[in-house]
């Protein structure tokens, strides 16, 4: 911002950093020398303003951006798999390629469902329609969702690069190398994985925020009325009760034990959150009589993240499920 007399404020760009990814968004170092500062709010609320306007907004945007990265990677891989032929057939017809595409598509659907649910919470908070319970849900979810979605995006982009083979590493063949570099930075932006998981641990200990999140998920499950989704609704309800007990056990343990296992607990919690959000999306789509493959994607997601005893080797319908999931973009 320029000074009232129209002159530049007193800051100096020391250097722009050469980053591994997100190169079009500059990162640098700036020296402020007797610069004039303008408050964005009450001076006594500085840390709260920074947390809300910078950290929480950026972490939400980071998660939405991760979904965008994964979506673009999936689109690139899906089209390439139908264009590229090997041994007389498009490689999309081969099970290993179909499996990679199905994993990406189901992860993307779950990521999008979770992001949109979080966005809905933010809208309600911004419009003054939320209660304290929803604000507590947002406080926990915005952190663990950023952590989980950034990891999902990086892993999914790697799967897309597998489908392209050696071309997946060629900078001028596709956008995938850039997406992978960007996703690496997304993982570190606005809180590294360990920082976010430890913040979640502190919030669970001090404010019991996980209890508000479980109540919120319980409300989403209660609103699902489609008969075809009843078994999955019951399954996720039982999974949530198990996770409640596991988190309570963790919070009663010694600090070193808590810090050792909080990350795997956040993994389980986010898998549950995304599964419930995807189930809610499937319920709404069925209530609108939409032609949707969301229930199929949900089943695939549950098999990968929620059902510890599921084994694709023992599933006679596994290959057909892959074919159905990857038949459409």
PDB file of C-alpha atoms in Angstrom:
ATOM      1  CA  UNK A   1       0.000   0.000   0.000  1.00  0.00           C
ATOM      2  CA  UNK A   2       1.300   3.448  -0.911  1.00  0.00           C
ATOM      3  CA  UNK A   3       1.662   6.159   1.700  1.00  0.00           C
ATOM      4  CA  UNK A   4      -0.848   9.062   1.834  1.00  0.00           C
ATOM      5  CA  UNK A   5       1.513  11.279  -0.186  1.00  0.00           C
ATOM      6  CA  UNK A   6       1.621   8.677  -2.961  1.00  0.00           C
ATOM      7  CA  UNK A   7       5.155   7.494  -2.264  1.00  0.00           C
ATOM      8  CA  UNK A   8       6.158   3.883  -1.799  1.00  0.00           C
ATOM      9  CA  UNK A   9       6.259   2.433   1.680  1.00  0.00           C
ATOM     10  CA  UNK A  10       9.673   1.612   3.088  1.00  0.00           C
ATOM     11  CA  UNK A  11      10.255  -2.036   2.245  1.00  0.00           C
ATOM     12  CA  UNK A  12      12.901  -3.758   0.177  1.00  0.00           C
ATOM     13  CA  UNK A  13      12.746  -7.118  -1.570  1.00  0.00           C
ATOM     14  CA  UNK A  14      15.888  -8.945  -0.528  1.00  0.00           C
ATOM     15  CA  UNK A  15      15.434 -11.944  -2.819  1.00  0.00           C
ATOM     16  CA  UNK A  16      12.946 -14.199  -4.561  1.00  0.00           C
ATOM     17  CA  UNK A  17      13.351 -17.846  -3.640  1.00  0.00           C
ATOM     18  CA  UNK A  18      13.874 -20.590  -6.210  1.00  0.00           C
ATOM     19  CA  UNK A  19      11.248 -23.147  -5.255  1.00  0.00           C
ATOM     20  CA  UNK A  20      10.691 -26.755  -6.241  1.00  0.00           C
ATOM     21  CA  UNK A  21       7.066 -26.000  -7.130  1.00  0.00           C
ATOM     22  CA  UNK A  22       4.390 -23.260  -7.275  1.00  0.00           C
ATOM     23  CA  UNK A  23       6.924 -21.123  -9.105  1.00  0.00           C
ATOM     24  CA  UNK A  24       4.304 -18.783 -10.562  1.00  0.00           C
ATOM     25  CA  UNK A  25       3.451 -17.670  -7.016  1.00  0.00           C
ATOM     26  CA  UNK A  26       6.518 -15.836  -5.790  1.00  0.00           C
ATOM     27  CA  UNK A  27       8.042 -16.502  -2.393  1.00  0.00           C
ATOM     28  CA  UNK A  28      10.659 -14.107  -1.127  1.00  0.00           C
ATOM     29  CA  UNK A  29      12.251 -12.216   1.718  1.00  0.00           C
ATOM     30  CA  UNK A  30      11.399  -8.577   2.452  1.00  0.00           C
ATOM     31  CA  UNK A  31      13.064  -6.064   4.771  1.00  0.00           C
ATOM     32  CA  UNK A  32      10.797  -3.459   6.387  1.00  0.00           C
ATOM     33  CA  UNK A  33      12.798  -0.339   7.289  1.00  0.00           C
ATOM     34  CA  UNK A  34      10.712   2.185   9.249  1.00  0.00           C
ATOM     35  CA  UNK A  35       7.707   1.096   7.214  1.00  0.00           C
ATOM     36  CA  UNK A  36       4.227   2.363   8.046  1.00  0.00           C
ATOM     37  CA  UNK A  37       1.908  -0.433   9.231  1.00  0.00           C
ATOM     38  CA  UNK A  38      -1.882  -0.370   8.835  1.00  0.00           C
ATOM     39  CA  UNK A  39      -4.023  -2.399  11.266  1.00  0.00           C
ATOM     40  CA  UNK A  40      -6.490  -4.888   9.806  1.00  0.00           C
ATOM     41  CA  UNK A  41      -8.543  -4.865  12.996  1.00  0.00           C
ATOM     42  CA  UNK A  42      -8.244  -4.256  16.702  1.00  0.00           C
ATOM     43  CA  UNK A  43      -4.596  -4.398  17.740  1.00  0.00           C
ATOM     44  CA  UNK A  44      -5.461  -6.591  20.717  1.00  0.00           C
ATOM     45  CA  UNK A  45      -6.920  -9.184  18.315  1.00  0.00           C
ATOM     46  CA  UNK A  46      -3.820  -9.494  16.149  1.00  0.00           C
ATOM     47  CA  UNK A  47      -3.143 -13.208  16.612  1.00  0.00           C
ATOM     48  CA  UNK A  48      -6.811 -14.067  16.101  1.00  0.00           C
ATOM     49  CA  UNK A  49      -6.949 -12.029  12.892  1.00  0.00           C
ATOM     50  CA  UNK A  50      -3.837 -13.734  11.558  1.00  0.00           C
ATOM     51  CA  UNK A  51      -5.217 -17.158  12.454  1.00  0.00           C
ATOM     52  CA  UNK A  52      -8.585 -16.552  10.818  1.00  0.00           C
ATOM     53  CA  UNK A  53      -7.684 -14.467   7.767  1.00  0.00           C
ATOM     54  CA  UNK A  54      -4.366 -16.091   6.959  1.00  0.00           C
ATOM     55  CA  UNK A  55      -4.000 -19.580   8.391  1.00  0.00           C
ATOM     56  CA  UNK A  56      -7.570 -20.904   8.335  1.00  0.00           C
ATOM     57  CA  UNK A  57      -8.409 -19.383   4.961  1.00  0.00           C
ATOM     58  CA  UNK A  58      -5.135 -20.570   3.459  1.00  0.00           C
ATOM     59  CA  UNK A  59      -5.560 -24.088   4.823  1.00  0.00           C
ATOM     60  CA  UNK A  60      -9.049 -24.305   3.355  1.00  0.00           C
ATOM     61  CA  UNK A  61      -7.790 -22.949   0.017  1.00  0.00           C
ATOM     62  CA  UNK A  62      -4.882 -25.385   0.126  1.00  0.00           C
ATOM     63  CA  UNK A  63      -7.304 -28.302   0.420  1.00  0.00           C
ATOM     64  CA  UNK A  64      -9.437 -27.040  -2.455  1.00  0.00           C
ATOM     65  CA  UNK A  65      -6.285 -26.549  -4.518  1.00  0.00           C
ATOM     66  CA  UNK A  66      -5.182 -30.102  -3.752  1.00  0.00           C
ATOM     67  CA  UNK A  67      -8.479 -31.363  -5.142  1.00  0.00           C
ATOM     68  CA  UNK A  68      -7.855 -29.309  -8.276  1.00  0.00           C
ATOM     69  CA  UNK A  69      -4.388 -30.810  -8.692  1.00  0.00           C
ATOM     70  CA  UNK A  70      -5.712 -34.338  -8.343  1.00  0.00           C
ATOM     71  CA  UNK A  71      -8.624 -33.701 -10.700  1.00  0.00           C
ATOM     72  CA  UNK A  72      -6.310 -32.421 -13.434  1.00  0.00           C
ATOM     73  CA  UNK A  73      -3.971 -35.384 -12.937  1.00  0.00           C
ATOM     74  CA  UNK A  74      -6.878 -37.810 -13.166  1.00  0.00           C
ATOM     75  CA  UNK A  75      -8.204 -36.193 -16.351  1.00  0.00           C
ATOM     76  CA  UNK A  76      -4.751 -36.369 -17.965  1.00  0.00           C
ATOM     77  CA  UNK A  77      -4.276 -40.015 -16.985  1.00  0.00           C
ATOM     78  CA  UNK A  78      -7.815 -41.063 -17.958  1.00  0.00           C
ATOM     79  CA  UNK A  79      -7.556 -39.617 -21.475  1.00  0.00           C
ATOM     80  CA  UNK A  80      -4.013 -40.908 -21.978  1.00  0.00           C
ATOM     81  CA  UNK A  81      -5.085 -44.422 -20.965  1.00  0.00           C
ATOM     82  CA  UNK A  82      -7.698 -44.418 -23.726  1.00  0.00           C
ATOM     83  CA  UNK A  83      -5.364 -42.982 -26.319  1.00  0.00           C
ATOM     84  CA  UNK A  84      -2.277 -45.098 -25.624  1.00  0.00           C
ATOM     85  CA  UNK A  85      -2.374 -48.628 -27.063  1.00  0.00           C
ATOM     86  CA  UNK A  86      -0.204 -51.565 -26.022  1.00  0.00           C
ATOM     87  CA  UNK A  87      -0.435 -55.072 -27.471  1.00  0.00           C
ATOM     88  CA  UNK A  88      -3.420 -54.077 -29.561  1.00  0.00           C
ATOM     89  CA  UNK A  89      -5.580 -52.580 -26.812  1.00  0.00           C
ATOM     90  CA  UNK A  90      -5.965 -49.242 -25.029  1.00  0.00           C
ATOM     91  CA  UNK A  91      -4.054 -49.505 -21.763  1.00  0.00           C
ATOM     92  CA  UNK A  92      -7.224 -48.421 -19.926  1.00  0.00           C
ATOM     93  CA  UNK A  93      -8.463 -51.977 -20.468  1.00  0.00           C
ATOM     94  CA  UNK A  94      -5.634 -53.477 -18.438  1.00  0.00           C
ATOM     95  CA  UNK A  95      -6.499 -54.121 -14.764  1.00  0.00           C
ATOM     96  CA  UNK A  96      -3.461 -52.434 -13.201  1.00  0.00           C
ATOM     97  CA  UNK A  97      -4.157 -49.216 -15.094  1.00  0.00           C
ATOM     98  CA  UNK A  98      -7.859 -49.413 -14.254  1.00  0.00           C
ATOM     99  CA  UNK A  99      -7.007 -49.925 -10.588  1.00  0.00           C
ATOM    100  CA  UNK A 100      -4.820 -46.804 -10.500  1.00  0.00           C
ATOM    101  CA  UNK A 101      -7.565 -44.754 -12.156  1.00  0.00           C
ATOM    102  CA  UNK A 102     -10.201 -46.102  -9.764  1.00  0.00           C
ATOM    103  CA  UNK A 103      -8.084 -45.209  -6.746  1.00  0.00           C
ATOM    104  CA  UNK A 104      -7.595 -41.677  -8.030  1.00  0.00           C
ATOM    105  CA  UNK A 105     -11.269 -41.211  -8.858  1.00  0.00           C
ATOM    106  CA  UNK A 106     -12.556 -42.473  -5.513  1.00  0.00           C
ATOM    107  CA  UNK A 107     -10.016 -40.415  -3.552  1.00  0.00           C
ATOM    108  CA  UNK A 108     -10.992 -37.350  -5.566  1.00  0.00           C
ATOM    109  CA  UNK A 109     -14.705 -37.877  -4.932  1.00  0.00           C
ATOM    110  CA  UNK A 110     -14.118 -38.232  -1.194  1.00  0.00           C
ATOM    111  CA  UNK A 111     -11.813 -35.215  -1.152  1.00  0.00           C
ATOM    112  CA  UNK A 112     -14.353 -33.076  -2.971  1.00  0.00           C
ATOM    113  CA  UNK A 113     -17.178 -34.182  -0.662  1.00  0.00           C
ATOM    114  CA  UNK A 114     -15.137 -33.278   2.410  1.00  0.00           C
ATOM    115  CA  UNK A 115     -14.013 -29.943   0.975  1.00  0.00           C
ATOM    116  CA  UNK A 116     -17.546 -28.912   0.060  1.00  0.00           C
ATOM    117  CA  UNK A 117     -18.804 -29.838   3.511  1.00  0.00           C
ATOM    118  CA  UNK A 118     -16.047 -27.717   5.067  1.00  0.00           C
ATOM    119  CA  UNK A 119     -16.893 -24.870   2.668  1.00  0.00           C
ATOM    120  CA  UNK A 120     -20.509 -25.055   3.813  1.00  0.00           C
ATOM    121  CA  UNK A 121     -19.371 -24.692   7.417  1.00  0.00           C
ATOM    122  CA  UNK A 122     -17.267 -21.658   6.507  1.00  0.00           C
ATOM    123  CA  UNK A 123     -20.234 -20.062   4.726  1.00  0.00           C
ATOM    124  CA  UNK A 124     -22.420 -20.498   7.791  1.00  0.00           C
ATOM    125  CA  UNK A 125     -19.727 -19.029  10.039  1.00  0.00           C
ATOM    126  CA  UNK A 126     -19.146 -16.046   7.731  1.00  0.00           C
ATOM    127  CA  UNK A 127     -22.888 -15.309   7.519  1.00  0.00           C
ATOM    128  CA  UNK A 128     -23.328 -15.522  11.287  1.00  0.00           C
ATOM    129  CA  UNK A 129     -25.598 -18.568  11.053  1.00  0.00           C
ATOM    130  CA  UNK A 130     -23.422 -21.033  12.935  1.00  0.00           C
ATOM    131  CA  UNK A 131     -23.378 -21.889  16.591  1.00  0.00           C
ATOM    132  CA  UNK A 132     -20.332 -22.498  18.730  1.00  0.00           C
ATOM    133  CA  UNK A 133     -20.508 -26.212  17.966  1.00  0.00           C
ATOM    134  CA  UNK A 134     -20.008 -25.668  14.233  1.00  0.00           C
ATOM    135  CA  UNK A 135     -17.148 -23.258  14.897  1.00  0.00           C
ATOM    136  CA  UNK A 136     -15.428 -25.938  16.959  1.00  0.00           C
ATOM    137  CA  UNK A 137     -15.924 -28.476  14.178  1.00  0.00           C
ATOM    138  CA  UNK A 138     -14.407 -26.026  11.716  1.00  0.00           C
ATOM    139  CA  UNK A 139     -11.398 -25.380  13.938  1.00  0.00           C
ATOM    140  CA  UNK A 140     -10.434 -29.056  13.951  1.00  0.00           C
ATOM    141  CA  UNK A 141     -11.532 -29.967  10.443  1.00  0.00           C
ATOM    142  CA  UNK A 142      -9.765 -27.120   8.628  1.00  0.00           C
ATOM    143  CA  UNK A 143      -6.431 -28.360   9.993  1.00  0.00           C
ATOM    144  CA  UNK A 144      -6.733 -32.112   9.549  1.00  0.00           C
ATOM    145  CA  UNK A 145      -8.417 -31.724   6.159  1.00  0.00           C
ATOM    146  CA  UNK A 146      -5.505 -29.662   4.843  1.00  0.00           C
ATOM    147  CA  UNK A 147      -3.071 -32.317   6.064  1.00  0.00           C
ATOM    148  CA  UNK A 148      -4.931 -35.262   4.546  1.00  0.00           C
ATOM    149  CA  UNK A 149      -5.902 -33.741   1.196  1.00  0.00           C
ATOM    150  CA  UNK A 150      -2.366 -32.577   0.420  1.00  0.00           C
ATOM    151  CA  UNK A 151      -1.071 -36.111   0.931  1.00  0.00           C
ATOM    152  CA  UNK A 152      -3.873 -37.613  -1.153  1.00  0.00           C
ATOM    153  CA  UNK A 153      -3.116 -35.235  -4.008  1.00  0.00           C
ATOM    154  CA  UNK A 154       0.595 -36.076  -4.095  1.00  0.00           C
ATOM    155  CA  UNK A 155      -0.043 -39.820  -4.017  1.00  0.00           C
ATOM    156  CA  UNK A 156      -2.723 -39.549  -6.685  1.00  0.00           C
ATOM    157  CA  UNK A 157      -0.510 -37.528  -9.015  1.00  0.00           C
ATOM    158  CA  UNK A 158       2.187 -40.176  -8.642  1.00  0.00           C
ATOM    159  CA  UNK A 159      -0.358 -42.773  -9.749  1.00  0.00           C
ATOM    160  CA  UNK A 160      -1.160 -40.652 -12.784  1.00  0.00           C
ATOM    161  CA  UNK A 161       2.536 -40.477 -13.654  1.00  0.00           C
ATOM    162  CA  UNK A 162       2.697 -44.274 -13.481  1.00  0.00           C
ATOM    163  CA  UNK A 163       0.021 -44.499 -16.156  1.00  0.00           C
ATOM    164  CA  UNK A 164       2.002 -42.236 -18.467  1.00  0.00           C
ATOM    165  CA  UNK A 165       5.138 -44.275 -17.831  1.00  0.00           C
ATOM    166  CA  UNK A 166       8.355 -42.507 -18.763  1.00  0.00           C
ATOM    167  CA  UNK A 167       6.358 -39.696 -20.339  1.00  0.00           C
ATOM    168  CA  UNK A 168       5.067 -38.879 -16.864  1.00  0.00           C
ATOM    169  CA  UNK A 169       8.502 -37.457 -16.051  1.00  0.00           C
ATOM    170  CA  UNK A 170       8.862 -35.407 -19.265  1.00  0.00           C
ATOM    171  CA  UNK A 171       8.249 -31.722 -18.629  1.00  0.00           C
ATOM    172  CA  UNK A 172       7.018 -30.882 -22.130  1.00  0.00           C
ATOM    173  CA  UNK A 173       4.826 -33.976 -22.571  1.00  0.00           C
ATOM    174  CA  UNK A 174       2.170 -33.227 -19.959  1.00  0.00           C
ATOM    175  CA  UNK A 175       1.463 -31.030 -16.977  1.00  0.00           C
ATOM    176  CA  UNK A 176       1.961 -33.902 -14.515  1.00  0.00           C
ATOM    177  CA  UNK A 177       5.550 -33.020 -13.499  1.00  0.00           C
ATOM    178  CA  UNK A 178       4.431 -29.497 -12.633  1.00  0.00           C
ATOM    179  CA  UNK A 179       1.421 -30.813 -10.726  1.00  0.00           C
ATOM    180  CA  UNK A 180       3.661 -33.127  -8.731  1.00  0.00           C
ATOM    181  CA  UNK A 181       6.075 -30.332  -7.854  1.00  0.00           C
ATOM    182  CA  UNK A 182       3.202 -28.086  -6.849  1.00  0.00           C
ATOM    183  CA  UNK A 183       1.625 -30.799  -4.712  1.00  0.00           C
ATOM    184  CA  UNK A 184       4.902 -31.206  -2.846  1.00  0.00           C
ATOM    185  CA  UNK A 185       4.767 -27.532  -1.889  1.00  0.00           C
ATOM    186  CA  UNK A 186       1.070 -27.819  -1.003  1.00  0.00           C
ATOM    187  CA  UNK A 187       2.056 -30.414   1.586  1.00  0.00           C
ATOM    188  CA  UNK A 188       4.383 -27.946   3.316  1.00  0.00           C
ATOM    189  CA  UNK A 189       2.351 -24.749   2.961  1.00  0.00           C
ATOM    190  CA  UNK A 190       0.441 -23.342   5.933  1.00  0.00           C
ATOM    191  CA  UNK A 191       1.595 -25.991   8.380  1.00  0.00           C
ATOM    192  CA  UNK A 192       3.598 -29.138   7.830  1.00  0.00           C
ATOM    193  CA  UNK A 193       2.033 -32.524   8.528  1.00  0.00           C
ATOM    194  CA  UNK A 194       3.488 -32.896  12.010  1.00  0.00           C
ATOM    195  CA  UNK A 195       2.548 -29.342  12.998  1.00  0.00           C
ATOM    196  CA  UNK A 196      -1.076 -29.848  11.970  1.00  0.00           C
ATOM    197  CA  UNK A 197      -1.380 -33.230  13.670  1.00  0.00           C
ATOM    198  CA  UNK A 198       0.091 -31.886  16.899  1.00  0.00           C
ATOM    199  CA  UNK A 199      -2.275 -28.911  16.733  1.00  0.00           C
ATOM    200  CA  UNK A 200      -5.154 -31.371  16.390  1.00  0.00           C
ATOM    201  CA  UNK A 201      -3.844 -33.257  19.423  1.00  0.00           C
ATOM    202  CA  UNK A 202      -3.732 -30.080  21.510  1.00  0.00           C
ATOM    203  CA  UNK A 203      -7.243 -29.098  20.437  1.00  0.00           C
ATOM    204  CA  UNK A 204      -8.572 -32.550  21.260  1.00  0.00           C
ATOM    205  CA  UNK A 205      -6.961 -32.441  24.692  1.00  0.00           C
ATOM    206  CA  UNK A 206      -7.877 -28.897  25.647  1.00  0.00           C
ATOM    207  CA  UNK A 207     -11.223 -28.372  23.925  1.00  0.00           C
ATOM    208  CA  UNK A 208     -12.413 -31.930  23.135  1.00  0.00           C
ATOM    209  CA  UNK A 209     -13.001 -30.801  19.553  1.00  0.00           C
ATOM    210  CA  UNK A 210     -13.210 -34.366  18.270  1.00  0.00           C
ATOM    211  CA  UNK A 211     -16.432 -34.836  20.235  1.00  0.00           C
ATOM    212  CA  UNK A 212     -18.047 -31.954  18.352  1.00  0.00           C
ATOM    213  CA  UNK A 213     -16.804 -33.408  15.070  1.00  0.00           C
ATOM    214  CA  UNK A 214     -18.284 -36.811  15.896  1.00  0.00           C
ATOM    215  CA  UNK A 215     -21.610 -35.183  16.785  1.00  0.00           C
ATOM    216  CA  UNK A 216     -21.526 -33.342  13.465  1.00  0.00           C
ATOM    217  CA  UNK A 217     -20.855 -36.560  11.547  1.00  0.00           C
ATOM    218  CA  UNK A 218     -23.614 -38.286  13.493  1.00  0.00           C
ATOM    219  CA  UNK A 219     -26.035 -35.608  12.308  1.00  0.00           C
ATOM    220  CA  UNK A 220     -24.998 -36.171   8.694  1.00  0.00           C
ATOM    221  CA  UNK A 221     -25.523 -39.911   9.069  1.00  0.00           C
ATOM    222  CA  UNK A 222     -28.951 -39.412  10.632  1.00  0.00           C
ATOM    223  CA  UNK A 223     -30.102 -37.446   7.582  1.00  0.00           C
ATOM    224  CA  UNK A 224     -29.388 -40.327   5.179  1.00  0.00           C
ATOM    225  CA  UNK A 225     -32.627 -42.145   4.370  1.00  0.00           C
ATOM    226  CA  UNK A 226     -31.888 -44.031   1.134  1.00  0.00           C
ATOM    227  CA  UNK A 227     -32.534 -47.725   1.739  1.00  0.00           C
ATOM    228  CA  UNK A 228     -29.669 -48.747  -0.568  1.00  0.00           C
ATOM    229  CA  UNK A 229     -27.228 -46.856   1.660  1.00  0.00           C
ATOM    230  CA  UNK A 230     -28.479 -48.213   4.975  1.00  0.00           C
ATOM    231  CA  UNK A 231     -25.768 -50.852   5.425  1.00  0.00           C
ATOM    232  CA  UNK A 232     -22.980 -48.358   4.739  1.00  0.00           C
ATOM    233  CA  UNK A 233     -24.584 -45.860   7.112  1.00  0.00           C
ATOM    234  CA  UNK A 234     -24.664 -48.499   9.864  1.00  0.00           C
ATOM    235  CA  UNK A 235     -21.086 -49.513   9.101  1.00  0.00           C
ATOM    236  CA  UNK A 236     -19.808 -45.946   9.412  1.00  0.00           C
ATOM    237  CA  UNK A 237     -21.762 -45.423  12.627  1.00  0.00           C
ATOM    238  CA  UNK A 238     -20.011 -48.425  14.164  1.00  0.00           C
ATOM    239  CA  UNK A 239     -16.661 -47.265  12.832  1.00  0.00           C
ATOM    240  CA  UNK A 240     -17.210 -43.868  14.430  1.00  0.00           C
ATOM    241  CA  UNK A 241     -17.891 -45.435  17.828  1.00  0.00           C
ATOM    242  CA  UNK A 242     -14.702 -47.469  17.545  1.00  0.00           C
ATOM    243  CA  UNK A 243     -12.722 -44.371  16.681  1.00  0.00           C
ATOM    244  CA  UNK A 244     -14.232 -42.481  19.619  1.00  0.00           C
ATOM    245  CA  UNK A 245     -12.872 -45.113  21.980  1.00  0.00           C
ATOM    246  CA  UNK A 246      -9.473 -45.141  20.291  1.00  0.00           C
ATOM    247  CA  UNK A 247      -9.086 -41.365  20.554  1.00  0.00           C
ATOM    248  CA  UNK A 248     -10.189 -41.353  24.193  1.00  0.00           C
ATOM    249  CA  UNK A 249      -7.613 -44.063  24.918  1.00  0.00           C
ATOM    250  CA  UNK A 250      -4.939 -42.018  23.160  1.00  0.00           C
ATOM    251  CA  UNK A 251      -5.733 -38.855  25.116  1.00  0.00           C
ATOM    252  CA  UNK A 252      -5.395 -40.700  28.414  1.00  0.00           C
ATOM    253  CA  UNK A 253      -1.914 -41.978  27.566  1.00  0.00           C
ATOM    254  CA  UNK A 254       1.494 -40.471  28.269  1.00  0.00           C
ATOM    255  CA  UNK A 255       2.538 -37.455  26.138  1.00  0.00           C
ATOM    256  CA  UNK A 256       5.196 -39.391  24.209  1.00  0.00           C
ATOM    257  CA  UNK A 257       2.657 -42.083  23.347  1.00  0.00           C
ATOM    258  CA  UNK A 258       0.174 -39.447  22.214  1.00  0.00           C
ATOM    259  CA  UNK A 259       2.665 -37.744  19.931  1.00  0.00           C
ATOM    260  CA  UNK A 260       3.832 -41.070  18.527  1.00  0.00           C
ATOM    261  CA  UNK A 261       0.353 -42.119  17.441  1.00  0.00           C
ATOM    262  CA  UNK A 262      -1.571 -38.893  16.767  1.00  0.00           C
ATOM    263  CA  UNK A 263      -0.735 -38.906  13.073  1.00  0.00           C
ATOM    264  CA  UNK A 264      -2.143 -42.392  12.448  1.00  0.00           C
ATOM    265  CA  UNK A 265      -5.207 -41.395  14.482  1.00  0.00           C
ATOM    266  CA  UNK A 266      -5.727 -38.319  12.297  1.00  0.00           C
ATOM    267  CA  UNK A 267      -5.423 -40.572   9.239  1.00  0.00           C
ATOM    268  CA  UNK A 268      -8.245 -42.753  10.550  1.00  0.00           C
ATOM    269  CA  UNK A 269     -10.325 -39.744  11.497  1.00  0.00           C
ATOM    270  CA  UNK A 270     -10.019 -38.098   8.085  1.00  0.00           C
ATOM    271  CA  UNK A 271     -10.840 -41.344   6.284  1.00  0.00           C
ATOM    272  CA  UNK A 272     -14.025 -41.492   8.354  1.00  0.00           C
ATOM    273  CA  UNK A 273     -14.837 -37.823   7.716  1.00  0.00           C
ATOM    274  CA  UNK A 274     -14.481 -38.202   3.965  1.00  0.00           C
ATOM    275  CA  UNK A 275     -16.464 -41.448   3.942  1.00  0.00           C
ATOM    276  CA  UNK A 276     -19.369 -39.854   5.821  1.00  0.00           C
ATOM    277  CA  UNK A 277     -19.316 -36.774   3.591  1.00  0.00           C
ATOM    278  CA  UNK A 278     -19.276 -38.958   0.479  1.00  0.00           C
ATOM    279  CA  UNK A 279     -22.148 -41.019   1.870  1.00  0.00           C
ATOM    280  CA  UNK A 280     -24.115 -37.823   2.471  1.00  0.00           C
ATOM    281  CA  UNK A 281     -23.416 -36.739  -1.112  1.00  0.00           C
ATOM    282  CA  UNK A 282     -24.584 -40.114  -2.413  1.00  0.00           C
ATOM    283  CA  UNK A 283     -27.753 -39.848  -0.344  1.00  0.00           C
ATOM    284  CA  UNK A 284     -28.585 -36.431  -1.760  1.00  0.00           C
ATOM    285  CA  UNK A 285     -27.909 -37.503  -5.344  1.00  0.00           C
ATOM    286  CA  UNK A 286     -30.162 -40.544  -4.960  1.00  0.00           C
ATOM    287  CA  UNK A 287     -32.906 -38.392  -3.424  1.00  0.00           C
ATOM    288  CA  UNK A 288     -32.765 -36.219  -6.548  1.00  0.00           C
ATOM    289  CA  UNK A 289     -32.969 -39.293  -8.801  1.00  0.00           C
ATOM    290  CA  UNK A 290     -29.648 -38.392 -10.402  1.00  0.00           C
ATOM    291  CA  UNK A 291     -27.678 -40.815 -12.544  1.00  0.00           C
ATOM    292  CA  UNK A 292     -24.673 -41.126 -10.249  1.00  0.00           C
ATOM    293  CA  UNK A 293     -21.746 -43.432  -9.613  1.00  0.00           C
ATOM    294  CA  UNK A 294     -21.087 -41.970  -6.164  1.00  0.00           C
ATOM    295  CA  UNK A 295     -22.365 -45.084  -4.308  1.00  0.00           C
ATOM    296  CA  UNK A 296     -19.935 -47.182  -6.345  1.00  0.00           C
ATOM    297  CA  UNK A 297     -17.069 -44.813  -5.548  1.00  0.00           C
ATOM    298  CA  UNK A 298     -18.061 -44.860  -1.882  1.00  0.00           C
ATOM    299  CA  UNK A 299     -17.972 -48.657  -1.782  1.00  0.00           C
ATOM    300  CA  UNK A 300     -14.497 -48.620  -3.299  1.00  0.00           C
ATOM    301  CA  UNK A 301     -13.353 -45.966  -0.810  1.00  0.00           C
ATOM    302  CA  UNK A 302     -14.703 -47.943   2.151  1.00  0.00           C
ATOM    303  CA  UNK A 303     -12.881 -51.044   0.978  1.00  0.00           C
ATOM    304  CA  UNK A 304      -9.582 -49.171   0.887  1.00  0.00           C
ATOM    305  CA  UNK A 305      -9.782 -47.073   4.049  1.00  0.00           C
ATOM    306  CA  UNK A 306     -12.516 -48.278   6.414  1.00  0.00           C
ATOM    307  CA  UNK A 307     -12.702 -52.075   6.130  1.00  0.00           C
ATOM    308  CA  UNK A 308      -9.523 -53.564   7.626  1.00  0.00           C
ATOM    309  CA  UNK A 309     -10.451 -57.115   6.657  1.00  0.00           C
ATOM    310  CA  UNK A 310     -11.283 -56.390   3.032  1.00  0.00           C
ATOM    311  CA  UNK A 311      -9.079 -58.236   0.549  1.00  0.00           C
ATOM    312  CA  UNK A 312      -9.453 -57.622  -3.213  1.00  0.00           C
ATOM    313  CA  UNK A 313      -8.121 -61.136  -3.797  1.00  0.00           C
ATOM    314  CA  UNK A 314     -11.264 -62.494  -2.157  1.00  0.00           C
ATOM    315  CA  UNK A 315     -13.634 -60.167  -4.025  1.00  0.00           C
ATOM    316  CA  UNK A 316     -15.027 -61.838  -7.178  1.00  0.00           C
ATOM    317  CA  UNK A 317     -16.528 -58.520  -8.340  1.00  0.00           C
ATOM    318  CA  UNK A 318     -13.345 -56.481  -7.984  1.00  0.00           C
ATOM    319  CA  UNK A 319     -12.387 -56.345 -11.663  1.00  0.00           C
ATOM    320  CA  UNK A 320     -15.929 -55.518 -12.739  1.00  0.00           C
ATOM    321  CA  UNK A 321     -16.020 -52.755 -10.140  1.00  0.00           C
ATOM    322  CA  UNK A 322     -12.822 -51.294 -11.599  1.00  0.00           C
ATOM    323  CA  UNK A 323     -14.345 -51.360 -15.070  1.00  0.00           C
ATOM    324  CA  UNK A 324     -17.513 -49.589 -13.966  1.00  0.00           C
ATOM    325  CA  UNK A 325     -15.683 -46.905 -11.999  1.00  0.00           C
ATOM    326  CA  UNK A 326     -13.287 -46.024 -14.807  1.00  0.00           C
ATOM    327  CA  UNK A 327     -15.836 -46.201 -17.629  1.00  0.00           C
ATOM    328  CA  UNK A 328     -16.595 -42.492 -17.231  1.00  0.00           C
ATOM    329  CA  UNK A 329     -14.482 -39.471 -16.482  1.00  0.00           C
TER     330      UNK A 329
END
